[in-house]
Amino acid sequence: MTDYNYSEVEKKWRKKWEEDKVFEAKEQQEGEKYYCLVMLPYPSGNLHMGHVRNYGIGDVFARFHKMKGKNVLHPIGWDAFGLPAENAAIKNKIHPAKWTKQNIIRMREQLKVLGISYDWSREFATCNPEYYRWNQWFFIKMWERGLVFRKRANVNWCPSCNTVLANEQVSNGLCWRCDSRTEHRDLEQWFIKITDYADELLEKHKQLSGWPEQVLSMQKDWIGKSFGAEIEFALTGTGEKLKIFTTRPDTLFGATFVVVAPEHKIIGEIKPRIMNYNEVAEYVAESGRKSNIERASCKEKTGIRLEGVNAINPVNGKEIPIFTADYVLTGYGTGAIMAVPAHDQRDWEFAKKYNIPIVEVIRGNDSCGITQSVDENAYEDEGVLVNSGQFNGIKSIEAFGVISEWIEKQGFGKKTINFKLKDWLISRRRYWGTPIPMVHCKICGTVPVPEKDLPVMLPEDVEFTGEGESPLKSSEAFVNVKCPKCGMDAERETDTMDTFVDSSWYYARYCDARNSNMAFDAVKANYWMPVDQYVGGIEHACMHLIYSRFWHKVMRDLGIVKHDEPFINLLTQGMVTLGGRVMSKSKGNIVSPDEIIGKYGADTARLFVLFASPPQKQLDWSMEGVEGCWRFINRIWRLFDVVHKKSDIPASEKNKNDILKIMHQTIKKVTIDIEKEFQFNTAISSIMEFVNALYAYKYHSNDGGASVEAYKTVVLLMSPFTPHICEEIWEMLGYRGYISTYPWPAFDESMMKQSSIEIPVQINGKLRGKIMISAGTDEDEIKKIIETNEKIAPQLKDKKIEKFIYVKDKIITISVK
């Protein structure tokens, strides 16, 4: 047999798969479907090993379920809008479309070299009008349903990317894309009312049993549902009322100051009465230079009192000071809180710093029955109410409801539910994104573009200055239009949509990717959806995965999908690292897939990223591991000659049964590891052990075909992991058709049971010999075997057996006198 020429073999089978359209999904309404999807890739220009791992994991699922007889949809496309293309246009004087399309061509070639079983007939790029037209259609439908609105808002601005960022796109005060420090700006923005679905996004978690618990916990925390009360505090001398949100109405009698966020509108409204307004304005400006995360996580709280104005605690009429402090955020509740330092450690520290009274209103005892003091720390546990008027003596856990109801009756507050989740800011002041399909008319106001006029196309005549204004404003032909309602002169909206819009519904477009009349046909979508297995990074838990779940529910309410959730099962793969550090171009620690594939072949690259670590765990790159996988692939190749080599040693029935037993055990192990456990590394390890057993087997070609059947099984089990070499061996074994479409091997439980067992025999506590029995032999038959055993029988002669204990298929213990 010749040496394994991976280059020729891999090219051969990729060509055959493509010519015969082996992986194109067929529209069929009968039979079990399986929709496997990896997260939509951004066309950055080159694959890295993280891509190889992600796509390799998805390919194992797709190939396995295809062999299990399911109708598999395994598509791919491109998340093609975004900042890198626009930044390249500014820096290199190349149009974003050209830059993006060049990168797609390059990455498509790399993906095809890996042999991923994609249905390329459904490929699309989100930057094409055929796709983003439907972003605009959905936007208009949401506008009609009251889910889209425009308002002036304080937003995150990246001075490097020259664009608005959603809160989710700012990490530790830095832009998620370029790591530049962000700023706050007040701009007119477009929002989608994701908050209308906040409760359902939480409630439908119960349908996601196939998701990692960590992702669900992250989403639960991000949505942040909390129960409390909104309470109005009157302000002295202004006639204004300040609405605060609290989750602890039971502590209202202990509120000794109020804190508002630096951005709170009340500061501007009562400006004339704030005696130290200049100092307050300076503090507000300083806070604006910090990110929300910096403000919330800072250990030492800072603030400044609004001198000249006080708030009135509505339950006791006491005047209490008002502060602005940057640890209070406008994005949560009302942007104003009542501070109860006796029972909140953050408020306690603030009160101590600024010499504000601390009033105990909940009294509790420690485990020894000693009353806790609020002089040294805030008391935050349960207890009974004190200093709370008519509510004294009530347990604090009961006081939440009692005081909330009393507040409502008194007319200065109400029970309410609050969420951390805020409406989705989708405005982006950049070019390379979906144009927002709205027109601003001085007579009619803001009106949507008629559906018949979609898509609103991105213009070509734009200038990429990088100065912060949307490049769309430089195109007069784009901006200046007639109002679709009254026909008078009007202007188009020049903001474009957040690229998370593109990836929020792309999985549905794959179901009907060439439809020019609608986003997708509902019948086709409802056949394929929901996605059976989704694969992608956990870093998308609180952006893409929440947005897509929301979008799916909107599509359901539009009547074009019937399920509540888009993805049944989710696998979040671990990062690929080098020397313990995440691979990154900026860190100079990238390993190119091209280098590995050029030296060892695609199957070796695939095998290493699937074998070196469980899919959910971090994988540290190792050239020794790559070389080990290359050696194993060659062992499988050479095993063809081994199992066909003439053997002069006849195989007994036991010999054949032993190798077939290992075969069926391996089939079962690999099947469970792929289908249920998602442990590809242990599946591959068990196949390696099976290969070792076949090399050690001495009866090849003289065992009635048992070893050939075992080798066939090795190749079938390896085909989802290393498909090219397995197709070649399959052909060499004489099979017609593709191994990729051959049925997955079944295991036989009866074949896994041992046909004979060696049992130790103890007499008076000492091992006196062993006997061979058939599995399941009963005790009477075992006694007869012992009576005829040449070694053991003489030791029992003329002795009285007092005890005979047989632990089934384990050991025999005999006591004699």
PDB file of N, CA and C in Angstrom, residues 488-533:
ATOM      1  N   MET A 488     -43.869  66.140  -0.704  1.00  0.00           N
ATOM      2  CA  MET A 488     -43.035  67.326  -0.555  1.00  0.00           C
ATOM      3  C   MET A 488     -41.577  66.906  -0.317  1.00  0.00           C
ATOM      4  N   ASP A 489     -40.660  67.893  -0.404  1.00  0.00           N
ATOM      5  CA  ASP A 489     -39.245  67.618  -0.178  1.00  0.00           C
ATOM      6  C   ASP A 489     -39.028  67.086   1.240  1.00  0.00           C
ATOM      7  N   ALA A 490     -38.175  66.088   1.319  1.00  0.00           N
ATOM      8  CA  ALA A 490     -37.897  65.467   2.624  1.00  0.00           C
ATOM      9  C   ALA A 490     -36.469  64.929   2.615  1.00  0.00           C
ATOM     10  N   GLU A 491     -36.043  64.368   3.741  1.00  0.00           N
ATOM     11  CA  GLU A 491     -34.689  63.813   3.851  1.00  0.00           C
ATOM     12  C   GLU A 491     -34.752  62.395   4.401  1.00  0.00           C
ATOM     13  N   ARG A 492     -33.889  61.570   3.842  1.00  0.00           N
ATOM     14  CA  ARG A 492     -33.792  60.198   4.367  1.00  0.00           C
ATOM     15  C   ARG A 492     -33.058  60.191   5.711  1.00  0.00           C
ATOM     16  N   GLU A 493     -33.375  59.195   6.515  1.00  0.00           N
ATOM     17  CA  GLU A 493     -32.589  58.907   7.711  1.00  0.00           C
ATOM     18  C   GLU A 493     -31.191  58.475   7.253  1.00  0.00           C
ATOM     19  N   THR A 494     -30.150  58.989   7.902  1.00  0.00           N
ATOM     20  CA  THR A 494     -28.782  58.650   7.491  1.00  0.00           C
ATOM     21  C   THR A 494     -28.055  57.749   8.485  1.00  0.00           C
ATOM     22  N   ASP A 495     -28.707  57.371   9.573  1.00  0.00           N
ATOM     23  CA  ASP A 495     -28.130  56.345  10.443  1.00  0.00           C
ATOM     24  C   ASP A 495     -28.363  54.976   9.811  1.00  0.00           C
ATOM     25  N   THR A 496     -27.471  54.051  10.117  1.00  0.00           N
ATOM     26  CA  THR A 496     -27.659  52.661   9.692  1.00  0.00           C
ATOM     27  C   THR A 496     -27.865  51.787  10.917  1.00  0.00           C
ATOM     28  N   MET A 497     -28.272  50.547  10.667  1.00  0.00           N
ATOM     29  CA  MET A 497     -28.632  49.648  11.771  1.00  0.00           C
ATOM     30  C   MET A 497     -27.407  48.947  12.361  1.00  0.00           C
ATOM     31  N   ASP A 498     -27.472  48.713  13.654  1.00  0.00           N
ATOM     32  CA  ASP A 498     -26.516  47.862  14.361  1.00  0.00           C
ATOM     33  C   ASP A 498     -26.412  46.521  13.636  1.00  0.00           C
ATOM     34  N   THR A 499     -25.201  46.003  13.468  1.00  0.00           N
ATOM     35  CA  THR A 499     -25.034  44.744  12.740  1.00  0.00           C
ATOM     36  C   THR A 499     -25.609  43.547  13.492  1.00  0.00           C
ATOM     37  N   PHE A 500     -25.922  43.711  14.769  1.00  0.00           N
ATOM     38  CA  PHE A 500     -26.593  42.620  15.481  1.00  0.00           C
ATOM     39  C   PHE A 500     -27.999  42.377  14.923  1.00  0.00           C
ATOM     40  N   VAL A 501     -28.552  43.365  14.224  1.00  0.00           N
ATOM     41  CA  VAL A 501     -29.823  43.149  13.533  1.00  0.00           C
ATOM     42  C   VAL A 501     -29.653  42.057  12.477  1.00  0.00           C
ATOM     43  N   ASP A 502     -28.557  42.133  11.707  1.00  0.00           N
ATOM     44  CA  ASP A 502     -28.310  41.158  10.639  1.00  0.00           C
ATOM     45  C   ASP A 502     -28.287  39.728  11.170  1.00  0.00           C
ATOM     46  N   SER A 503     -27.654  39.541  12.325  1.00  0.00           N
ATOM     47  CA  SER A 503     -27.466  38.188  12.850  1.00  0.00           C
ATOM     48  C   SER A 503     -28.612  37.729  13.750  1.00  0.00           C
ATOM     49  N   SER A 504     -29.631  38.567  13.905  1.00  0.00           N
ATOM     50  CA  SER A 504     -30.730  38.203  14.796  1.00  0.00           C
ATOM     51  C   SER A 504     -31.755  37.271  14.152  1.00  0.00           C
ATOM     52  N   TRP A 505     -31.746  37.196  12.821  1.00  0.00           N
ATOM     53  CA  TRP A 505     -32.752  36.349  12.165  1.00  0.00           C
ATOM     54  C   TRP A 505     -32.186  35.552  10.983  1.00  0.00           C
ATOM     55  N   TYR A 506     -30.861  35.600  10.801  1.00  0.00           N
ATOM     56  CA  TYR A 506     -30.239  34.962   9.639  1.00  0.00           C
ATOM     57  C   TYR A 506     -30.532  33.470   9.541  1.00  0.00           C
ATOM     58  N   TYR A 507     -30.663  32.810  10.696  1.00  0.00           N
ATOM     59  CA  TYR A 507     -30.908  31.365  10.727  1.00  0.00           C
ATOM     60  C   TYR A 507     -32.213  31.019  10.008  1.00  0.00           C
ATOM     61  N   ALA A 508     -33.181  31.947  10.030  1.00  0.00           N
ATOM     62  CA  ALA A 508     -34.460  31.711   9.345  1.00  0.00           C
ATOM     63  C   ALA A 508     -34.312  31.890   7.838  1.00  0.00           C
ATOM     64  N   ARG A 509     -33.457  32.805   7.416  1.00  0.00           N
ATOM     65  CA  ARG A 509     -33.236  33.026   5.985  1.00  0.00           C
ATOM     66  C   ARG A 509     -32.617  31.792   5.332  1.00  0.00           C
ATOM     67  N   TYR A 510     -31.771  31.063   6.033  1.00  0.00           N
ATOM     68  CA  TYR A 510     -31.180  29.847   5.476  1.00  0.00           C
ATOM     69  C   TYR A 510     -32.247  28.844   5.030  1.00  0.00           C
ATOM     70  N   CYS A 511     -33.400  28.885   5.668  1.00  0.00           N
ATOM     71  CA  CYS A 511     -34.463  27.929   5.327  1.00  0.00           C
ATOM     72  C   CYS A 511     -35.026  28.180   3.928  1.00  0.00           C
ATOM     73  N   ASP A 512     -34.808  29.383   3.415  1.00  0.00           N
ATOM     74  CA  ASP A 512     -35.373  29.757   2.114  1.00  0.00           C
ATOM     75  C   ASP A 512     -34.536  30.906   1.543  1.00  0.00           C
ATOM     76  N   ALA A 513     -33.243  30.626   1.341  1.00  0.00           N
ATOM     77  CA  ALA A 513     -32.254  31.681   1.115  1.00  0.00           C
ATOM     78  C   ALA A 513     -32.391  32.412  -0.213  1.00  0.00           C
ATOM     79  N   ARG A 514     -33.108  31.857  -1.179  1.00  0.00           N
ATOM     80  CA  ARG A 514     -33.183  32.488  -2.494  1.00  0.00           C
ATOM     81  C   ARG A 514     -34.536  33.144  -2.755  1.00  0.00           C
ATOM     82  N   ASN A 515     -35.348  33.304  -1.727  1.00  0.00           N
ATOM     83  CA  ASN A 515     -36.676  33.888  -1.897  1.00  0.00           C
ATOM     84  C   ASN A 515     -36.560  35.394  -2.110  1.00  0.00           C
ATOM     85  N   SER A 516     -37.067  35.897  -3.247  1.00  0.00           N
ATOM     86  CA  SER A 516     -36.997  37.327  -3.551  1.00  0.00           C
ATOM     87  C   SER A 516     -38.303  38.054  -3.236  1.00  0.00           C
ATOM     88  N   ASN A 517     -39.316  37.296  -2.801  1.00  0.00           N
ATOM     89  CA  ASN A 517     -40.626  37.892  -2.542  1.00  0.00           C
ATOM     90  C   ASN A 517     -40.937  38.083  -1.069  1.00  0.00           C
ATOM     91  N   MET A 518     -40.190  37.402  -0.213  1.00  0.00           N
ATOM     92  CA  MET A 518     -40.414  37.515   1.229  1.00  0.00           C
ATOM     93  C   MET A 518     -39.137  37.119   1.956  1.00  0.00           C
ATOM     94  N   ALA A 519     -39.078  37.425   3.245  1.00  0.00           N
ATOM     95  CA  ALA A 519     -37.887  37.086   4.025  1.00  0.00           C
ATOM     96  C   ALA A 519     -37.624  35.589   3.983  1.00  0.00           C
ATOM     97  N   PHE A 520     -38.686  34.807   4.038  1.00  0.00           N
ATOM     98  CA  PHE A 520     -38.624  33.353   3.889  1.00  0.00           C
ATOM     99  C   PHE A 520     -40.044  32.833   3.868  1.00  0.00           C
ATOM    100  N   ASP A 521     -40.214  31.682   3.260  1.00  0.00           N
ATOM    101  CA  ASP A 521     -41.522  31.036   3.221  1.00  0.00           C
ATOM    102  C   ASP A 521     -41.790  30.373   4.565  1.00  0.00           C
ATOM    103  N   ALA A 522     -42.937  30.647   5.153  1.00  0.00           N
ATOM    104  CA  ALA A 522     -43.247  30.144   6.494  1.00  0.00           C
ATOM    105  C   ALA A 522     -43.295  28.625   6.545  1.00  0.00           C
ATOM    106  N   VAL A 523     -43.785  27.989   5.488  1.00  0.00           N
ATOM    107  CA  VAL A 523     -43.868  26.521   5.476  1.00  0.00           C
ATOM    108  C   VAL A 523     -42.474  25.919   5.537  1.00  0.00           C
ATOM    109  N   LYS A 524     -41.564  26.446   4.721  1.00  0.00           N
ATOM    110  CA  LYS A 524     -40.196  25.935   4.732  1.00  0.00           C
ATOM    111  C   LYS A 524     -39.516  26.207   6.076  1.00  0.00           C
ATOM    112  N   ALA A 525     -39.708  27.413   6.590  1.00  0.00           N
ATOM    113  CA  ALA A 525     -39.078  27.769   7.860  1.00  0.00           C
ATOM    114  C   ALA A 525     -39.585  26.896   8.993  1.00  0.00           C
ATOM    115  N   ASN A 526     -40.873  26.621   9.007  1.00  0.00           N
ATOM    116  CA  ASN A 526     -41.435  25.840  10.104  1.00  0.00           C
ATOM    117  C   ASN A 526     -41.129  24.350   9.970  1.00  0.00           C
ATOM    118  N   TYR A 527     -40.705  23.923   8.767  1.00  0.00           N
ATOM    119  CA  TYR A 527     -40.209  22.546   8.631  1.00  0.00           C
ATOM    120  C   TYR A 527     -38.828  22.431   9.282  1.00  0.00           C
ATOM    121  N   TRP A 528     -37.940  23.394   8.974  1.00  0.00           N
ATOM    122  CA  TRP A 528     -36.553  23.298   9.450  1.00  0.00           C
ATOM    123  C   TRP A 528     -36.376  23.783  10.882  1.00  0.00           C
ATOM    124  N   MET A 529     -37.142  24.766  11.279  1.00  0.00           N
ATOM    125  CA  MET A 529     -36.910  25.366  12.599  1.00  0.00           C
ATOM    126  C   MET A 529     -37.764  24.700  13.678  1.00  0.00           C
ATOM    127  N   PRO A 530     -37.310  24.839  14.951  1.00  0.00           N
ATOM    128  CA  PRO A 530     -36.130  25.567  15.396  1.00  0.00           C
ATOM    129  C   PRO A 530     -34.826  24.833  15.095  1.00  0.00           C
ATOM    130  N   VAL A 531     -33.708  25.543  15.219  1.00  0.00           N
ATOM    131  CA  VAL A 531     -32.386  24.952  15.033  1.00  0.00           C
ATOM    132  C   VAL A 531     -32.195  23.870  16.091  1.00  0.00           C
ATOM    133  N   ASP A 532     -31.784  22.677  15.653  1.00  0.00           N
ATOM    134  CA  ASP A 532     -31.609  21.566  16.601  1.00  0.00           C
ATOM    135  C   ASP A 532     -30.317  21.686  17.392  1.00  0.00           C
ATOM    136  N   GLN A 533     -29.238  22.162  16.737  1.00  0.00           N
ATOM    137  CA  GLN A 533     -27.973  22.322  17.449  1.00  0.00           C
ATOM    138  C   GLN A 533     -27.284  23.590  16.987  1.00  0.00           C
TER     139      GLN A 533
END
